[in-house]
Each structure stands twice: as structure tokens, then as C-alpha cells.
Amino acid sequence: MTVRRLSAGLVAAALFTPALAACAAGTTGTAGSTASPTVSASGTPSTPSASGAPVSGDAKQALLDSTKAISDGNFRFTLSGAGSTAEGQVHQPSQSAAMKFAIGGPSSDLAMKLDVIHAKPDSWVKLELTGPAADSLPAIKQLNLGKYQHLDQARIKGNKNLGFDFDKVDPAGSAVLTQGITEVRSTGTGTYAGTIDVTKAAEAGSLNAATIAALGTQAKTVPFTAKVDPQGRLSELVLQLPAAGQTAAQEIKMTYSDYGAATAAQKPPADQVVEAPAELYSLFN
């Protein structure tokens, strides 16, 4: 197996936020009680929910507004899906971001951990590949350096795995996802539930086109729950993807915190940096 073939089998299908939707195994769940009356995406109000919480025709607008603070680019986030996690911080004032990704676990044939730092105009990545497949590939050993590999910006331009667009600072694309809300109800103070048409959300980042296509007509009514903080800013969004083909039902969860209180990402020490070899770009392209 070559590095490029490895890329097709692991990275292209599973790296960065598409990983959270493309994994074959996942967790199942429901997005709140279906007993509560709903509010259409057009904002038509209905009666109070079974819990007694008010149901407002402004529920969708509240969620749309909740994503505005994300565009300021100063927050921490987490993403999780079946067997994959991501966490990090974005600090637009310093044009920097730091993110960590983990794909696969100890029992996986091949597992990956990434530590990515962006401090415009530079980017670095520290890569760890483990498992029987990684141990059997000589080309992998020179990538598991234990050091940060400095990236050539010209070679990662437009690469969602290694690059970062400071004009689109939300790794999960929650603003795009909430635009696709088709039904929503308030389930309590600062909590919501409903459905999202994810066919309109391929650009969000938390779902890839292949996953959306596999869902078929189910993609138009994906259950979700959401929470906002006391300031009305999105703090949690959870999608419950139904089973589709060979892919089990799974939950995709994204959280946001520390609005306005994130810090600049720290550049790696010079003695911990090497230039990225050609094999690294082959792996991620």
C-alpha cells in the first residue's frame, strides 16, 4: 500500500469535518420528544409544547441569529461523530487557529491524530499514524516525526484538510446548517428541536456530499437539537443522521464556547519544526 492509496482509504473519506459524517459506525439517538407541537420554518406559531415551554414563531430566526457571533472568529469548538473527534480554537484578531483531530481508536487497523496550527501566513501539522497498517508502511514512518511539519501554503491552497480560510471561520458551518431548518420548536429556555434539510448544507463542512447523497429522501428531514447560551449564541447543535445503506445511524455534535475569550494560537518552537516532505502532501491530496 502506498501513501497515495492510503490517502484514498483514510483521509479522503474521513479527515476533518467530513470524517464526522462519513464514518461507518455511529451512535443512535432521538432529537427530543416528538410530542411537542412544531413551528414551520416560515415561522407559523403553534400551541405551547407538552412541557409547557412557549413555542415561538421566531424560533428559527433565533437559531439563525445564534450563529452570527461565530463569524466574529473568536471562540472554541468541538466536533464529534462516530469514532472521530475534533477540538480547537479560532482567534480572528490574530489570524490564528489551533485544531486537534482524532480518527479511529486503539483497535483500528489505522488511526490518525493531527495537531494543526495556523498563524497567518504559516501553517504547521504534527501527524501521528498508528495501528498495524501504519507499522507496515515504510513511507508512514518518515511522517511520524514527532515534530511539527511546516506547510507550503501554495501546496495546501483550497485543501480543507490542512488549510484554513479566515474568511470562513466556522469549521462546522452552523450558519449554513441552520438555513436548512424546515421545522423547529422551542423545548425550553434556550433549547430547540426540529428537522433540517441537509441537502442544502454540503458547504457546511460537517457533512460531505457523499453522506448527504446516501441519505436519499431522509436528508430533507434530519432531526436536530440545539442550545443557545444566555446571550442567545449557539452553544450546541446535534444532528441525528438516520441509517443509510451500509452506514449505521449516527450522531454529529458540535459545540461552541468562550465567545470573545479565545486566545491566539501559539506557534510551535523552532526546534520542533521541520519542512513537510512530499509524502505528506500526497497523503492529504
Tab-separated table of C-alpha atoms in Angstrom:
chain	number	residue	atom	x	y	z
A	1	MET	CA	0.000	0.000	0.000
A	2	THR	CA	1.400	3.409	-0.949
A	3	VAL	CA	0.849	6.703	0.793
A	4	ARG	CA	-1.460	7.814	-2.013
A	5	ARG	CA	-3.578	4.667	-1.739
A	6	LEU	CA	-3.638	5.154	1.994
A	7	SER	CA	-4.984	8.641	1.390
A	8	ALA	CA	-7.876	7.315	-0.643
A	9	GLY	CA	-8.783	4.816	2.038
A	10	LEU	CA	-8.499	7.018	5.113
A	11	VAL	CA	-8.042	10.690	4.597
A	12	ALA	CA	-10.252	11.455	1.617
A	13	ALA	CA	-13.217	9.748	3.223
A	14	ALA	CA	-12.579	10.536	6.830
A	15	LEU	CA	-10.446	13.572	7.551
A	16	PHE	CA	-11.503	16.896	9.022
A	17	THR	CA	-15.210	17.515	9.468
A	18	PRO	CA	-16.345	15.167	6.655
A	19	ALA	CA	-14.951	12.440	8.915
A	20	LEU	CA	-17.673	13.067	11.373
A	21	ALA	CA	-20.331	12.215	8.829
A	22	ALA	CA	-18.562	9.567	6.755
A	23	CYS	CA	-17.695	7.009	9.410
A	24	ALA	CA	-19.394	3.662	9.017
A	25	ALA	CA	-20.248	3.141	12.679
A	26	GLY	CA	-22.088	5.529	14.916
A	27	THR	CA	-24.424	6.132	17.778
A	28	THR	CA	-28.150	6.336	17.510
A	29	GLY	CA	-30.481	8.689	19.276
A	30	THR	CA	-33.512	10.894	19.029
A	31	ALA	CA	-33.754	14.627	18.807
A	32	GLY	CA	-36.149	15.435	21.599
A	33	SER	CA	-39.728	14.453	22.188
A	34	THR	CA	-41.935	14.262	19.139
A	35	ALA	CA	-44.957	15.016	21.300
A	36	SER	CA	-44.366	18.783	21.209
A	37	PRO	CA	-46.166	20.755	18.510
A	38	THR	CA	-43.913	22.215	15.841
A	39	VAL	CA	-43.385	25.552	14.200
A	40	SER	CA	-42.911	25.620	10.452
A	41	ALA	CA	-39.727	27.125	9.055
A	42	SER	CA	-41.807	30.008	7.782
A	43	GLY	CA	-42.428	30.970	11.395
A	44	THR	CA	-46.102	29.988	11.780
A	45	PRO	CA	-46.679	29.596	15.535
A	46	SER	CA	-48.449	26.683	17.153
A	47	THR	CA	-49.693	25.853	20.639
A	48	PRO	CA	-47.374	25.520	23.672
A	49	SER	CA	-45.316	22.341	23.912
A	50	ALA	CA	-46.233	19.426	26.151
A	51	SER	CA	-43.572	20.588	28.624
A	52	GLY	CA	-45.297	23.947	28.953
A	53	ALA	CA	-42.403	25.808	27.301
A	54	PRO	CA	-43.506	28.556	24.926
A	55	VAL	CA	-43.349	27.813	21.216
A	56	SER	CA	-42.490	30.936	19.272
A	57	GLY	CA	-42.808	31.723	15.589
A	58	ASP	CA	-39.387	33.327	15.971
A	59	ALA	CA	-37.704	30.028	16.851
A	60	LYS	CA	-35.956	29.647	13.515
A	61	GLN	CA	-34.868	33.275	13.496
A	62	ALA	CA	-33.446	32.840	16.983
A	63	LEU	CA	-31.279	29.982	15.722
A	64	LEU	CA	-30.230	31.890	12.618
A	65	ASP	CA	-29.222	34.810	14.825
A	66	SER	CA	-27.417	32.481	17.223
A	67	THR	CA	-24.713	31.775	14.630
A	68	LYS	CA	-23.788	35.401	13.990
A	69	ALA	CA	-21.265	35.568	16.830
A	70	ILE	CA	-19.341	32.680	15.247
A	71	SER	CA	-18.447	34.901	12.279
A	72	ASP	CA	-16.533	37.183	14.657
A	73	GLY	CA	-13.952	34.407	14.748
A	74	ASN	CA	-13.203	34.291	18.454
A	75	PHE	CA	-14.377	31.027	20.036
A	76	ARG	CA	-13.576	27.459	20.982
A	77	PHE	CA	-15.311	24.498	19.374
A	78	THR	CA	-15.666	20.738	19.454
A	79	LEU	CA	-16.959	18.307	16.835
A	80	SER	CA	-17.703	14.644	17.362
A	81	GLY	CA	-19.064	11.827	15.289
A	82	ALA	CA	-18.755	8.079	15.142
A	83	GLY	CA	-15.216	7.343	16.213
A	84	SER	CA	-13.890	10.803	15.315
A	85	THR	CA	-13.364	13.967	17.298
A	86	ALA	CA	-12.108	17.479	16.699
A	87	GLU	CA	-11.497	20.396	19.005
A	88	GLY	CA	-9.817	23.736	18.806
A	89	GLN	CA	-9.961	27.481	18.882
A	90	VAL	CA	-10.228	30.245	16.325
A	91	HIS	CA	-8.799	33.699	17.010
A	92	GLN	CA	-9.537	36.017	14.140
A	93	PRO	CA	-7.926	39.085	15.791
A	94	SER	CA	-4.514	37.410	15.487
A	95	GLN	CA	-5.391	35.489	12.302
A	96	SER	CA	-4.606	32.240	14.069
A	97	ALA	CA	-6.277	28.921	14.861
A	98	ALA	CA	-5.324	25.670	16.544
A	99	MET	CA	-7.104	22.349	15.999
A	100	LYS	CA	-6.693	18.734	17.026
A	101	PHE	CA	-8.319	15.791	15.260
A	102	ALA	CA	-8.522	12.102	16.139
A	103	ILE	CA	-9.837	9.436	13.787
A	104	GLY	CA	-10.090	5.798	14.795
A	105	GLY	CA	-9.131	4.183	18.099
A	106	PRO	CA	-6.697	1.660	19.603
A	107	SER	CA	-8.441	-1.261	17.910
A	108	SER	CA	-8.370	0.342	14.453
A	109	ASP	CA	-6.165	-1.028	11.711
A	110	LEU	CA	-5.119	2.548	11.113
A	111	ALA	CA	-5.741	5.507	13.435
A	112	MET	CA	-4.784	9.133	12.928
A	113	LYS	CA	-4.156	12.110	15.181
A	114	LEU	CA	-3.500	15.575	13.828
A	115	ASP	CA	-2.357	18.703	15.617
A	116	VAL	CA	-2.749	21.644	13.225
A	117	ILE	CA	-1.721	25.237	13.905
A	118	HIS	CA	-2.410	28.210	11.669
A	119	ALA	CA	-0.798	31.597	12.291
A	120	LYS	CA	-1.166	33.550	9.104
A	121	PRO	CA	0.738	33.323	6.812
A	122	ASP	CA	2.076	29.984	8.133
A	123	SER	CA	0.654	26.579	8.972
A	124	TRP	CA	2.081	23.514	10.696
A	125	VAL	CA	0.846	19.987	11.278
A	126	LYS	CA	2.026	17.242	13.612
A	127	LEU	CA	0.854	13.830	12.483
A	128	GLU	CA	0.594	10.547	14.320
A	129	LEU	CA	-0.480	7.395	12.492
A	130	THR	CA	-0.777	4.194	14.500
A	131	GLY	CA	-2.036	0.658	14.062
A	132	PRO	CA	-0.908	-2.426	12.117
A	133	ALA	CA	-1.321	-0.714	8.738
A	134	ALA	CA	0.853	2.228	9.765
A	135	ASP	CA	3.528	-0.070	11.186
A	136	SER	CA	3.760	-1.956	7.885
A	137	LEU	CA	4.258	1.129	5.703
A	138	PRO	CA	7.822	2.475	5.470
A	139	ALA	CA	6.563	5.724	3.952
A	140	ILE	CA	4.496	6.400	7.076
A	141	LYS	CA	7.495	6.224	9.386
A	142	GLN	CA	9.030	9.358	7.910
A	143	LEU	CA	5.753	11.205	8.546
A	144	ASN	CA	5.555	10.155	12.203
A	145	LEU	CA	8.350	12.521	13.095
A	146	GLY	CA	7.046	13.695	16.431
A	147	LYS	CA	7.606	17.227	15.169
A	148	TYR	CA	5.536	19.922	13.519
A	149	GLN	CA	5.841	19.956	9.760
A	150	HIS	CA	5.798	23.401	8.192
A	151	LEU	CA	3.409	23.581	5.253
A	152	ASP	CA	3.903	25.303	1.916
A	153	GLN	CA	0.795	27.482	1.550
A	154	ALA	CA	0.857	27.154	-2.236
A	155	ARG	CA	0.525	23.380	-1.878
A	156	ILE	CA	-2.397	23.423	0.543
A	157	LYS	CA	-4.457	26.199	-1.016
A	158	GLY	CA	-8.078	25.080	-1.051
A	159	ASN	CA	-7.243	21.922	0.938
A	160	LYS	CA	-9.851	21.611	3.703
A	161	ASN	CA	-7.744	19.021	5.485
A	162	LEU	CA	-4.665	21.155	6.027
A	163	GLY	CA	-5.664	24.723	5.183
A	164	PHE	CA	-7.882	27.233	6.942
A	165	ASP	CA	-9.948	30.029	5.453
A	166	PHE	CA	-10.085	33.038	7.765
A	167	ASP	CA	-12.979	34.357	5.705
A	168	LYS	CA	-14.999	31.258	6.688
A	169	VAL	CA	-14.028	30.691	10.285
A	170	ASP	CA	-16.618	28.114	11.380
A	171	PRO	CA	-15.270	24.556	10.976
A	172	ALA	CA	-18.796	23.100	11.183
A	173	GLY	CA	-20.697	25.644	9.089
A	174	SER	CA	-23.548	26.030	11.560
A	175	ALA	CA	-24.872	29.132	9.807
A	176	VAL	CA	-25.361	27.071	6.643
A	177	LEU	CA	-26.975	24.229	8.567
A	178	THR	CA	-29.489	26.462	10.327
A	179	GLN	CA	-30.503	27.968	6.993
A	180	GLY	CA	-31.770	24.477	6.133
A	181	ILE	CA	-34.164	24.237	9.103
A	182	THR	CA	-37.548	23.026	7.898
A	183	GLU	CA	-39.282	22.591	11.239
A	184	VAL	CA	-38.446	23.890	14.692
A	185	ARG	CA	-39.965	24.097	18.151
A	186	SER	CA	-38.828	25.540	21.443
A	187	THR	CA	-38.372	22.820	24.058
A	188	GLY	CA	-37.438	25.068	26.965
A	189	THR	CA	-35.346	28.108	27.808
A	190	GLY	CA	-32.626	28.292	25.177
A	191	THR	CA	-33.325	24.814	23.763
A	192	TYR	CA	-34.818	23.800	20.429
A	193	ALA	CA	-35.600	20.719	18.352
A	194	GLY	CA	-36.770	20.103	14.814
A	195	THR	CA	-35.598	18.962	11.399
A	196	ILE	CA	-33.046	20.214	8.888
A	197	ASP	CA	-32.881	19.702	5.136
A	198	VAL	CA	-29.182	18.892	4.851
A	199	THR	CA	-29.282	18.695	1.040
A	200	LYS	CA	-28.630	22.424	1.219
A	201	ALA	CA	-25.726	22.008	3.618
A	202	ALA	CA	-22.932	20.419	1.603
A	203	GLU	CA	-20.868	23.576	2.122
A	204	ALA	CA	-21.289	23.439	5.894
A	205	GLY	CA	-18.226	21.271	6.460
A	206	SER	CA	-19.800	18.929	8.994
A	207	LEU	CA	-21.444	16.858	6.234
A	208	ASN	CA	-19.954	15.774	2.956
A	209	ALA	CA	-21.786	15.348	-0.335
A	210	ALA	CA	-21.442	11.554	-0.350
A	211	THR	CA	-23.084	11.243	3.055
A	212	ILE	CA	-25.928	13.533	2.031
A	213	ALA	CA	-26.490	11.569	-1.172
A	214	ALA	CA	-26.542	8.265	0.728
A	215	LEU	CA	-29.336	9.551	2.956
A	216	GLY	CA	-31.650	9.937	-0.046
A	217	THR	CA	-35.010	11.485	0.827
A	218	GLN	CA	-34.155	11.191	4.538
A	219	ALA	CA	-31.684	14.043	4.028
A	220	LYS	CA	-34.579	16.502	3.855
A	221	THR	CA	-35.801	15.766	7.382
A	222	VAL	CA	-32.769	15.114	9.589
A	223	PRO	CA	-33.692	15.556	13.274
A	224	PHE	CA	-31.685	18.056	15.301
A	225	THR	CA	-31.493	19.632	18.721
A	226	ALA	CA	-29.855	22.951	19.564
A	227	LYS	CA	-28.941	25.042	22.585
A	228	VAL	CA	-28.090	28.714	22.903
A	229	ASP	CA	-26.328	30.448	25.776
A	230	PRO	CA	-27.887	33.253	27.871
A	231	GLN	CA	-26.682	35.756	25.256
A	232	GLY	CA	-28.526	33.859	22.515
A	233	ARG	CA	-25.342	32.471	20.924
A	234	LEU	CA	-25.248	28.900	19.647
A	235	SER	CA	-23.646	26.607	22.205
A	236	GLU	CA	-24.632	23.187	20.838
A	237	LEU	CA	-26.043	21.683	17.664
A	238	VAL	CA	-26.671	17.949	17.350
A	239	LEU	CA	-27.723	16.158	14.164
A	240	GLN	CA	-29.198	12.664	14.320
A	241	LEU	CA	-28.404	11.061	10.970
A	242	PRO	CA	-30.562	8.006	10.204
A	243	ALA	CA	-29.073	4.777	8.914
A	244	ALA	CA	-28.383	4.811	5.180
A	245	GLY	CA	-27.180	1.823	3.163
A	246	GLN	CA	-24.158	0.305	4.905
A	247	THR	CA	-23.796	3.303	7.217
A	248	ALA	CA	-25.301	2.999	10.673
A	249	ALA	CA	-27.314	5.766	12.278
A	250	GLN	CA	-25.018	8.286	13.900
A	251	GLU	CA	-24.942	11.463	15.899
A	252	ILE	CA	-22.935	14.522	14.879
A	253	LYS	CA	-22.422	17.010	17.671
A	254	MET	CA	-20.835	20.447	17.545
A	255	THR	CA	-20.338	22.825	20.444
A	256	TYR	CA	-19.172	26.432	20.754
A	257	SER	CA	-17.864	28.225	23.834
A	258	ASP	CA	-15.634	31.057	25.056
A	259	TYR	CA	-17.067	33.571	22.614
A	260	GLY	CA	-14.771	36.591	22.602
A	261	ALA	CA	-12.418	34.899	25.053
A	262	ALA	CA	-10.313	32.591	22.872
A	263	THR	CA	-6.588	33.277	22.698
A	264	ALA	CA	-4.083	33.443	19.880
A	265	ALA	CA	-2.697	30.086	18.767
A	266	GLN	CA	0.906	29.539	19.812
A	267	LYS	CA	3.401	28.854	17.056
A	268	PRO	CA	5.470	25.700	17.602
A	269	PRO	CA	9.056	26.201	18.857
A	270	ALA	CA	11.596	26.439	16.051
A	271	ASP	CA	13.471	23.373	17.292
A	272	GLN	CA	10.273	21.349	16.926
A	273	VAL	CA	9.693	22.267	13.266
A	274	VAL	CA	10.777	20.586	10.024
A	275	GLU	CA	9.655	21.222	6.458
A	276	ALA	CA	6.890	18.892	5.331
A	277	PRO	CA	8.077	16.207	2.871
A	278	ALA	CA	6.376	15.491	-0.417
A	279	GLU	CA	4.811	12.350	1.081
A	280	LEU	CA	2.732	14.460	3.444
A	281	TYR	CA	1.126	16.440	0.620
A	282	SER	CA	0.497	13.188	-1.262
A	283	LEU	CA	-1.274	11.774	1.771
A	284	PHE	CA	-3.679	14.688	2.061
A	285	ASN	CA	-4.250	15.350	-1.621
